[in-house]
Amino acid sequence: MPSPVPMTAAPPPQSWTHLKENYQHIRQGSLDLTHTMCVEDQIIQSMPDVSPTKWHLGHTTWFFERLILKSFASGYEDFDPNFDYLFNSYYYTIGQMHFRPNRGLLSRPTLADVHAYRAFVDAAMVTLLDQYSGDAVGEIADKLIIGLQHEQQHQELMLTDIKHVLAQNPFFPALFTAPPRPSEDEDGSILDWLRFEGGLVSLGYDADEDGPFAYDNEGPAHKTWLDPFYLASRPVTNGDYRRFIEDGGYADVRLWLSDGWAKITAENWTHPLYWVREEGQWFEFGLDGLQPLNPDAPVSHLSYYEAQAFAHWADRMWPGVRLPREAEWEYAARQAAQHAGDRAENQAQHGNLLDIQRLKQDGIAPTPRPAVAAETADSAKRQSLCGNVWCWTQSAYSPYPGFRPLEGPLGEYNGKFMSGQLVLKGGSCYTPRDHNRLSYRNFFPPDARWQMTGLRLARDL
Amino acid sequence: MPSPVPMTAAPPPQSWTHLKENYQHIRQGSLDLTHTMCVEDQIIQSMPDVSPTKWHLGHTTWFFERLILKSFASGYEDFDPNFDYLFNSYYYTIGQMHFRPNRGLLSRPTLADVHAYRAFVDAAMVTLLDQYSGDAVGEIADKLIIGLQHEQQHQELMLTDIKHVLAQNPFFPALFTAPPRPSEDEDGSILDWLRFEGGLVSLGYDADEDGPFAYDNEGPAHKTWLDPFYLASRPVTNGDYRRFIEDGGYADVRLWLSDGWAKITAENWTHPLYWVREEGQWFEFGLDGLQPLNPDAPVSHLSYYEAQAFAHWADRMWPGVRLPREAEWEYAARQAAQHAGDRAENQAQHGNLLDIQRLKQDGIAPTPRPAVAAETADSAKRQSLCGNVWCWTQSAYSPYPGFRPLEGPLGEYNGKFMSGQLVLKGGSCYTPRDHNRLSYRNFFPPDARWQMTGLRLARDL
Amino acid sequence: MPSPVPMTAAPPPQSWTHLKENYQHIRQGSLDLTHTMCVEDQIIQSMPDVSPTKWHLGHTTWFFERLILKSFASGYEDFDPNFDYLFNSYYYTIGQMHFRPNRGLLSRPTLADVHAYRAFVDAAMVTLLDQYSGDAVGEIADKLIIGLQHEQQHQELMLTDIKHVLAQNPFFPALFTAPPRPSEDEDGSILDWLRFEGGLVSLGYDADEDGPFAYDNEGPAHKTWLDPFYLASRPVTNGDYRRFIEDGGYADVRLWLSDGWAKITAENWTHPLYWVREEGQWFEFGLDGLQPLNPDAPVSHLSYYEAQAFAHWADRMWPGVRLPREAEWEYAARQAAQHAGDRAENQAQHGNLLDIQRLKQDGIAPTPRPAVAAETADSAKRQSLCGNVWCWTQSAYSPYPGFRPLEGPLGEYNGKFMSGQLVLKGGSCYTPRDHNRLSYRNFFPPDARWQMTGLRLARDL
Amino acid sequence: MPSPVPMTAAPPPQSWTHLKENYQHIRQGSLDLTHTMCVEDQIIQSMPDVSPTKWHLGHTTWFFERLILKSFASGYEDFDPNFDYLFNSYYYTIGQMHFRPNRGLLSRPTLADVHAYRAFVDAAMVTLLDQYSGDAVGEIADKLIIGLQHEQQHQELMLTDIKHVLAQNPFFPALFTAPPRPSEDEDGSILDWLRFEGGLVSLGYDADEDGPFAYDNEGPAHKTWLDPFYLASRPVTNGDYRRFIEDGGYADVRLWLSDGWAKITAENWTHPLYWVREEGQWFEFGLDGLQPLNPDAPVSHLSYYEAQAFAHWADRMWPGVRLPREAEWEYAARQAAQHAGDRAENQAQHGNLLDIQRLKQDGIAPTPRPAVAAETADSAKRQSLCGNVWCWTQSAYSPYPGFRPLEGPLGEYNGKFMSGQLVLKGGSCYTPRDHNRLSYRNFFPPDARWQMTGLRLARDL
């Protein structure tokens, strides 16, 4: 009978000093992301799935207070005892919580209060790291690392959520400047089909390749069988997707899953979430406001239904085309990493992932970027599959064989969401660059599209 | 065939100087009401009927810009052309508007932007009043007066709306301090039945009694017949209503209108909106936070359904008891005013109405206050019926005979709401004291209870 | 202090024999109405407001069993004890009941069971009437008369409800044959304005004019003041209403009450309930299936919102035009009855009301018929206002001064619906001809339109 | 690149005579199932997922008319051209269809009309089979076989749907008599854990084992890897599940998937769909009406959420316990079939599946039956896994590797439902006995529980 897979693969691999630096660096990153937001931006909840920035800032702080300070910092007293109720997200083993859809109804604590809360907890954390002399060093380090991974997840959510908030405003406010645009070129790079042989392969977290940390849902590693398959050399672009729209894709019931058709009909969807049609031209809303659509950039903010319908439509061009399976994607990504002769850590940086420090310096909005065409099929297979947009797979978010949730609150982190969602792989331009890894399993329901989601096609032989 | 009743009964009765002073005084009052609110308080919309404070501040400003400055201030340019869309409430004759339930989804313009907008418009208004030399003096004065009446209406809404916003917070924030409480005394003042003779009476706006201004829906004055009736000498109190609850009022289907029963069942209502039960004691949430229930104060934040069920229940004590008709209330109130030998202007001040200047000075939350028992039936009939709580009547909010809506946008002010609502009379402790008059017809749907609403009983002979 | 108004104005005015004949006649009428329906027609509930025919047949029977047989027929045993639960409509004082929107989910009891139930109860009722020798003769007669009035109300509902059921079928089944159509004539009869003087008039049930029975809500009779007014000489026709549609009436927000606009927008209403547009022509669904629209017949199946918007639109032609008040309609109708030198009993028959016996014989669908133009204004004022379509008034369905609900279950008959509804007057071609009277107050919410509802215009002088 | 897998694996293996007999036999079976239903039973749709019996009878007939007669019976004319619209279920490639949730709003065609439709189509089909001399013999046979498989699917739905319809009736009508009950014995049979070794196994349709027909979604057969695992020797019983309830299972948030908790909270679920608590005892509603709960019978009418929560709860007793994967179930079932030395055809009959002919003869309600304890572990592994209740697996209903939907309408049969649903295996006591096979993939959303669904536990080593 298997044991739960712990979230760190090894005894704390980092010195306390290094941990403290990491802590301070990542915590500062969250504040840096709010650099160009006014107070009002940080209060609003535009739909139940979205949380106000203020809440993200408070919740990530509470995570450290609740899981570390209250257990290990002797004499620690809550900054505010009400925060246990307000900033618990979904940990029922800890206690009751504020109703999620009502996070935007709270004016108090104010943003300034939450900033003070962050400073208070950060000071206590640094003191703990400086002074702790007990024998729970390993446990503290484990939880600290989890807390930082958790904070990085919320950094991505802060960007997707504020984007959704600002998108409600009919006058398209921008937080950052637009990146320089290349001249418009409809063709984009050529889409090649890269062949992979498969066989009996291993799927799931491998500390050697993926680094010292993984969430419990990324393991245990296990065998799975793959038939040979093709994977596209680049993601589907805005230009590709525009052709699908122009070809009547949203009106052709035969292309859609039954639930997908019901959704687009009920919601009257006729394009990706942030596309805007004005005077015959397509624009896209982003953190840089409303900008002309870049046809060569990967298409983003698609639901699974739309990704699947696009693949179904593309079957006319490439018979047998479909969305990749999770195992196919991960297997191909690991091949690329090995071909490139790199460790996963480097691998994770190859794609267009989020660099918060650079963002703060240059103020250029993170945005999916066009792929660079590889010169040969061989070099194409060495290109990273990561970054730009999360890639929808056709694989349900189910437990890996042998998965057991952890005991205690962290057991609620991932396992209880294993129904009705699909796995996405690869990180996006909103994912902090040192947060991604090849075993990472992101997951969303098939109708979610406020995340930075897109697709890369696969194909049967 | 009747003409629409204009909103001012006479050529502008006030000098320009006086108008300008009034303008500055009332406009300042709106800002004064936000004195103790943080930015975050002013952004949130807790339900579709509630507007954020920021929106109230912008909308009332837009009213002057749109109806006066754009027509009469030569060379006036919009502060921001988007505001016509964002701050129009429901005037379709002016143009499209932002969807009302989404007012809380707008972080921009910021509160500081709205303050700047107010200052900009106020300066232009003062300039106009100082310099105008055209021949539309009368029309400007008319619209100015309407704009100020409109602003005062929104001052009341600012208080009821922020109260609802803060009530969503499980930790009961307060904007003001609590008034001193008398010692608890269950009995309250004795309820007497004051007899009125009725007959063929006049209902509706009378400039002599009600002052120079009225909304179009308050006229034309017209005859109506009243049988003799009784009116209670004081409103129903919290203590009275607590007895109704303790007697199982919310569980006894026979007491309720059919729609009322459906509502309280669906929403699980078992007490007035802001009552809170903690450890066997009743508390009430107000602008002073959570306070012990005052049994002698008028009960407030009742729906019409609850007012009607209470009256039905009280029929056991006083057979024939019921809610008053609009004409009965107004007739009795006019009798009281005449008995008191006062003009309506003074009359309006007798009750517990809102004094913004005093509120800003002493910071004591406006709250319904216990009635002072009259010494004789005669003196009871001279007591004002105004203030404390808006009194639900059993009269539908229908057009008076001969009513015609005004031409243009102001025709949308009142007339289009004449279905499904009931008339309330008398003003409340949230109504600016110089905004009330005896002909005033407030109106809300029968399930509304976020307003400062209560009841006074009537009775058939 | 007033007492409740009993539902019969006088000691039972009819001999037992006459009562028994009436009982048998009316009870048979309900079955006659189902003459052309298959079993399947009688089972379906097409929306919560609609009841299956089977339920109407059972409920009206239960009314006699529960209110008369169980109290006065010695030794009577329930046909089926479950029926008290299944066939109680809304009498909480009697007990719990089956959830109204789920009436169409009951296959058992079968229709045959319900027919057996009717026969069983009818036999017991006849036996009671033949043999009763106790001293509750008056009470039995009272309740019998109420039960028969109640049955007649449900006869009208049976027609409106089966019409709604069949209208869900995309292939337009018919229960009856179409009446012969006159040649199409767009003009219809001329609309004249009949002037009435008003003054201090009496409103409400008058046994001399209205006959021996009235519901409690029709009294007490009371004084009310009416200014002089005009009433149109005929109802609004399909042709009139078609012009409103063609003029863009459903797209012009200025014509609509605020709630009305919200309704037609949410439901996408662009024409009366049963109008169907096919190949550029208007048709109307009725009990005779789909038929070409008759422009001269009164328009029917309008909500209050549509009636009000039409009147608002017509103000361009006739300034001051509006819907009549209840008191105006009733006053004018009584004038017509007196001018005609008739008693109310005859009056009620003048209009196009329902004759069940004739329907069974000739099988011609009851349908609103074009008005016959009066030769003079004087003769116009003698024409009955009754029949064809229920006329929406602008008067809320409120209690008359002095109204008190009856004790016991019959107190739930009318009083608890006195919120959110409007009064309709005059009966329709679906109302049994001996069921109508001038004091009758029908009532529906402003968005209801599955009833045979239309309008007649009034106008201020 | 793969081709779609045809639904029949071999040239029609049956003579035309045999096909015709099968046709007549299965078609008669559908009518036999309605033997004890009244007309009223067959009209009602109790929720959107449920179809009226009348609709099932019409739709299955339309399937033959549309796919065979209209293409291959020369000179065939529609029984009624409207039926193409009314009886199309979800085949958009064929045309528009009646809105599914409104199937219960159609009184016409009557049940008698549908019976006539069946007779008409059956006669035409027999004529075709008797007289056809063209060269589409193979295609006709293929579609005929699909049509019969389709009819058998609807036979199961007819039972689950009528059960749901009758369950809406508060008085629990029965269609059949109850089977004899064994004496109540809380212990049930011992639950043993049967060990399976797994490895690289084949999953999906195998004509040798599964017979000549399979739906497209059962193929292509493909390799998959299985770690060793345990499977329980019997399904979870009512007694087991009652202990889960008594232990507070429905109130313990930690046991539930997040979506499951949201569902049971919103719907207030506290027991399986058809359990009824009366006076401290559990009863279960079935086609035999309300009967005392049989603790030894397999629990049924569970959602996936409830099945999963039960497994989570049982982890306390058996660490590592969980729901089986589809591949595990199928692998174990094939092992049992081989151990038993049987072909799949016989295998399918071993469990408690539906025998329509016997049901018509003895009138005993099909019901899950207690397992018979095997004498040895070895004999336990030879017991069929089929029948009684469909077994929820934890596997999403996804396409098998290489799956492609068929061209034309049959391509809509299965593929478009491949999102948001889970696979169930094994057939139930409502599944026609010759309709089941080991490769069969039934699928429902995780909150569905009106089907005959239960669970069998698996366990990690």
PDB file of N, CA, C and O in Angstrom, chain D residues 333-350:
ATOM      1  N   ALA D 333     -12.299  -8.531 -15.307  1.00  0.00           N
ATOM      2  CA  ALA D 333     -13.499  -9.192 -15.830  1.00  0.00           C
ATOM      3  C   ALA D 333     -13.118 -10.199 -16.916  1.00  0.00           C
ATOM      4  O   ALA D 333     -13.718 -11.273 -17.015  1.00  0.00           O
ATOM      5  N   ARG D 334     -12.120  -9.861 -17.700  1.00  0.00           N
ATOM      6  CA  ARG D 334     -11.692 -10.814 -18.738  1.00  0.00           C
ATOM      7  C   ARG D 334     -11.002 -12.025 -18.113  1.00  0.00           C
ATOM      8  O   ARG D 334     -11.151 -13.158 -18.573  1.00  0.00           O
ATOM      9  N   GLN D 335     -10.260 -11.776 -17.059  1.00  0.00           N
ATOM     10  CA  GLN D 335      -9.657 -12.891 -16.327  1.00  0.00           C
ATOM     11  C   GLN D 335     -10.737 -13.837 -15.816  1.00  0.00           C
ATOM     12  O   GLN D 335     -10.652 -15.052 -15.964  1.00  0.00           O
ATOM     13  N   ALA D 336     -11.759 -13.256 -15.230  1.00  0.00           N
ATOM     14  CA  ALA D 336     -12.840 -14.084 -14.695  1.00  0.00           C
ATOM     15  C   ALA D 336     -13.475 -14.892 -15.803  1.00  0.00           C
ATOM     16  O   ALA D 336     -13.756 -16.096 -15.648  1.00  0.00           O
ATOM     17  N   ALA D 337     -13.686 -14.251 -16.925  1.00  0.00           N
ATOM     18  CA  ALA D 337     -14.321 -14.941 -18.049  1.00  0.00           C
ATOM     19  C   ALA D 337     -13.434 -16.094 -18.521  1.00  0.00           C
ATOM     20  O   ALA D 337     -13.921 -17.204 -18.788  1.00  0.00           O
ATOM     21  N   GLN D 338     -12.143 -15.855 -18.569  1.00  0.00           N
ATOM     22  CA  GLN D 338     -11.254 -16.915 -19.037  1.00  0.00           C
ATOM     23  C   GLN D 338     -11.145 -18.030 -18.002  1.00  0.00           C
ATOM     24  O   GLN D 338     -11.211 -19.214 -18.336  1.00  0.00           O
ATOM     25  N   HIS D 339     -10.993 -17.635 -16.772  1.00  0.00           N
ATOM     26  CA  HIS D 339     -10.980 -18.637 -15.702  1.00  0.00           C
ATOM     27  C   HIS D 339     -12.212 -19.516 -15.785  1.00  0.00           C
ATOM     28  O   HIS D 339     -12.160 -20.719 -15.587  1.00  0.00           O
ATOM     29  N   ALA D 340     -13.306 -18.891 -16.043  1.00  0.00           N
ATOM     30  CA  ALA D 340     -14.562 -19.636 -16.064  1.00  0.00           C
ATOM     31  C   ALA D 340     -14.665 -20.476 -17.322  1.00  0.00           C
ATOM     32  O   ALA D 340     -15.594 -21.289 -17.454  1.00  0.00           O
ATOM     33  N   GLY D 341     -13.699 -20.335 -18.209  1.00  0.00           N
ATOM     34  CA  GLY D 341     -13.704 -21.165 -19.411  1.00  0.00           C
ATOM     35  C   GLY D 341     -14.853 -20.849 -20.340  1.00  0.00           C
ATOM     36  O   GLY D 341     -15.291 -21.688 -21.134  1.00  0.00           O
ATOM     37  N   ASP D 342     -15.341 -19.642 -20.245  1.00  0.00           N
ATOM     38  CA  ASP D 342     -16.539 -19.292 -21.009  1.00  0.00           C
ATOM     39  C   ASP D 342     -16.211 -18.287 -22.091  1.00  0.00           C
ATOM     40  O   ASP D 342     -15.224 -17.567 -22.012  1.00  0.00           O
ATOM     41  N   ARG D 343     -17.064 -18.185 -23.028  1.00  0.00           N
ATOM     42  CA  ARG D 343     -16.973 -17.096 -23.973  1.00  0.00           C
ATOM     43  C   ARG D 343     -17.747 -15.892 -23.409  1.00  0.00           C
ATOM     44  O   ARG D 343     -18.597 -16.056 -22.528  1.00  0.00           O
ATOM     45  N   ALA D 344     -17.447 -14.754 -23.912  1.00  0.00           N
ATOM     46  CA  ALA D 344     -18.047 -13.529 -23.371  1.00  0.00           C
ATOM     47  C   ALA D 344     -19.573 -13.571 -23.438  1.00  0.00           C
ATOM     48  O   ALA D 344     -20.274 -13.062 -22.569  1.00  0.00           O
ATOM     49  N   GLU D 345     -20.039 -14.218 -24.459  1.00  0.00           N
ATOM     50  CA  GLU D 345     -21.490 -14.262 -24.649  1.00  0.00           C
ATOM     51  C   GLU D 345     -22.173 -14.872 -23.424  1.00  0.00           C
ATOM     52  O   GLU D 345     -23.189 -14.389 -22.951  1.00  0.00           O
ATOM     53  N   ASN D 346     -21.563 -15.951 -22.936  1.00  0.00           N
ATOM     54  CA  ASN D 346     -22.142 -16.571 -21.748  1.00  0.00           C
ATOM     55  C   ASN D 346     -21.865 -15.693 -20.525  1.00  0.00           C
ATOM     56  O   ASN D 346     -22.701 -15.507 -19.660  1.00  0.00           O
ATOM     57  N   GLN D 347     -20.653 -15.214 -20.511  1.00  0.00           N
ATOM     58  CA  GLN D 347     -20.229 -14.380 -19.391  1.00  0.00           C
ATOM     59  C   GLN D 347     -21.242 -13.285 -19.090  1.00  0.00           C
ATOM     60  O   GLN D 347     -21.598 -13.049 -17.928  1.00  0.00           O
ATOM     61  N   ALA D 348     -21.694 -12.684 -20.156  1.00  0.00           N
ATOM     62  CA  ALA D 348     -22.582 -11.541 -19.992  1.00  0.00           C
ATOM     63  C   ALA D 348     -23.853 -11.925 -19.251  1.00  0.00           C
ATOM     64  O   ALA D 348     -24.526 -11.090 -18.667  1.00  0.00           O
ATOM     65  N   GLN D 349     -24.170 -13.216 -19.326  1.00  0.00           N
ATOM     66  CA  GLN D 349     -25.438 -13.641 -18.717  1.00  0.00           C
ATOM     67  C   GLN D 349     -25.284 -14.003 -17.249  1.00  0.00           C
ATOM     68  O   GLN D 349     -26.269 -14.221 -16.558  1.00  0.00           O
ATOM     69  N   HIS D 350     -24.058 -14.166 -16.815  1.00  0.00           N
ATOM     70  CA  HIS D 350     -23.893 -14.659 -15.455  1.00  0.00           C
ATOM     71  C   HIS D 350     -24.441 -13.729 -14.403  1.00  0.00           C
ATOM     72  O   HIS D 350     -25.008 -14.158 -13.417  1.00  0.00           O
TER      73      HIS D 350
END
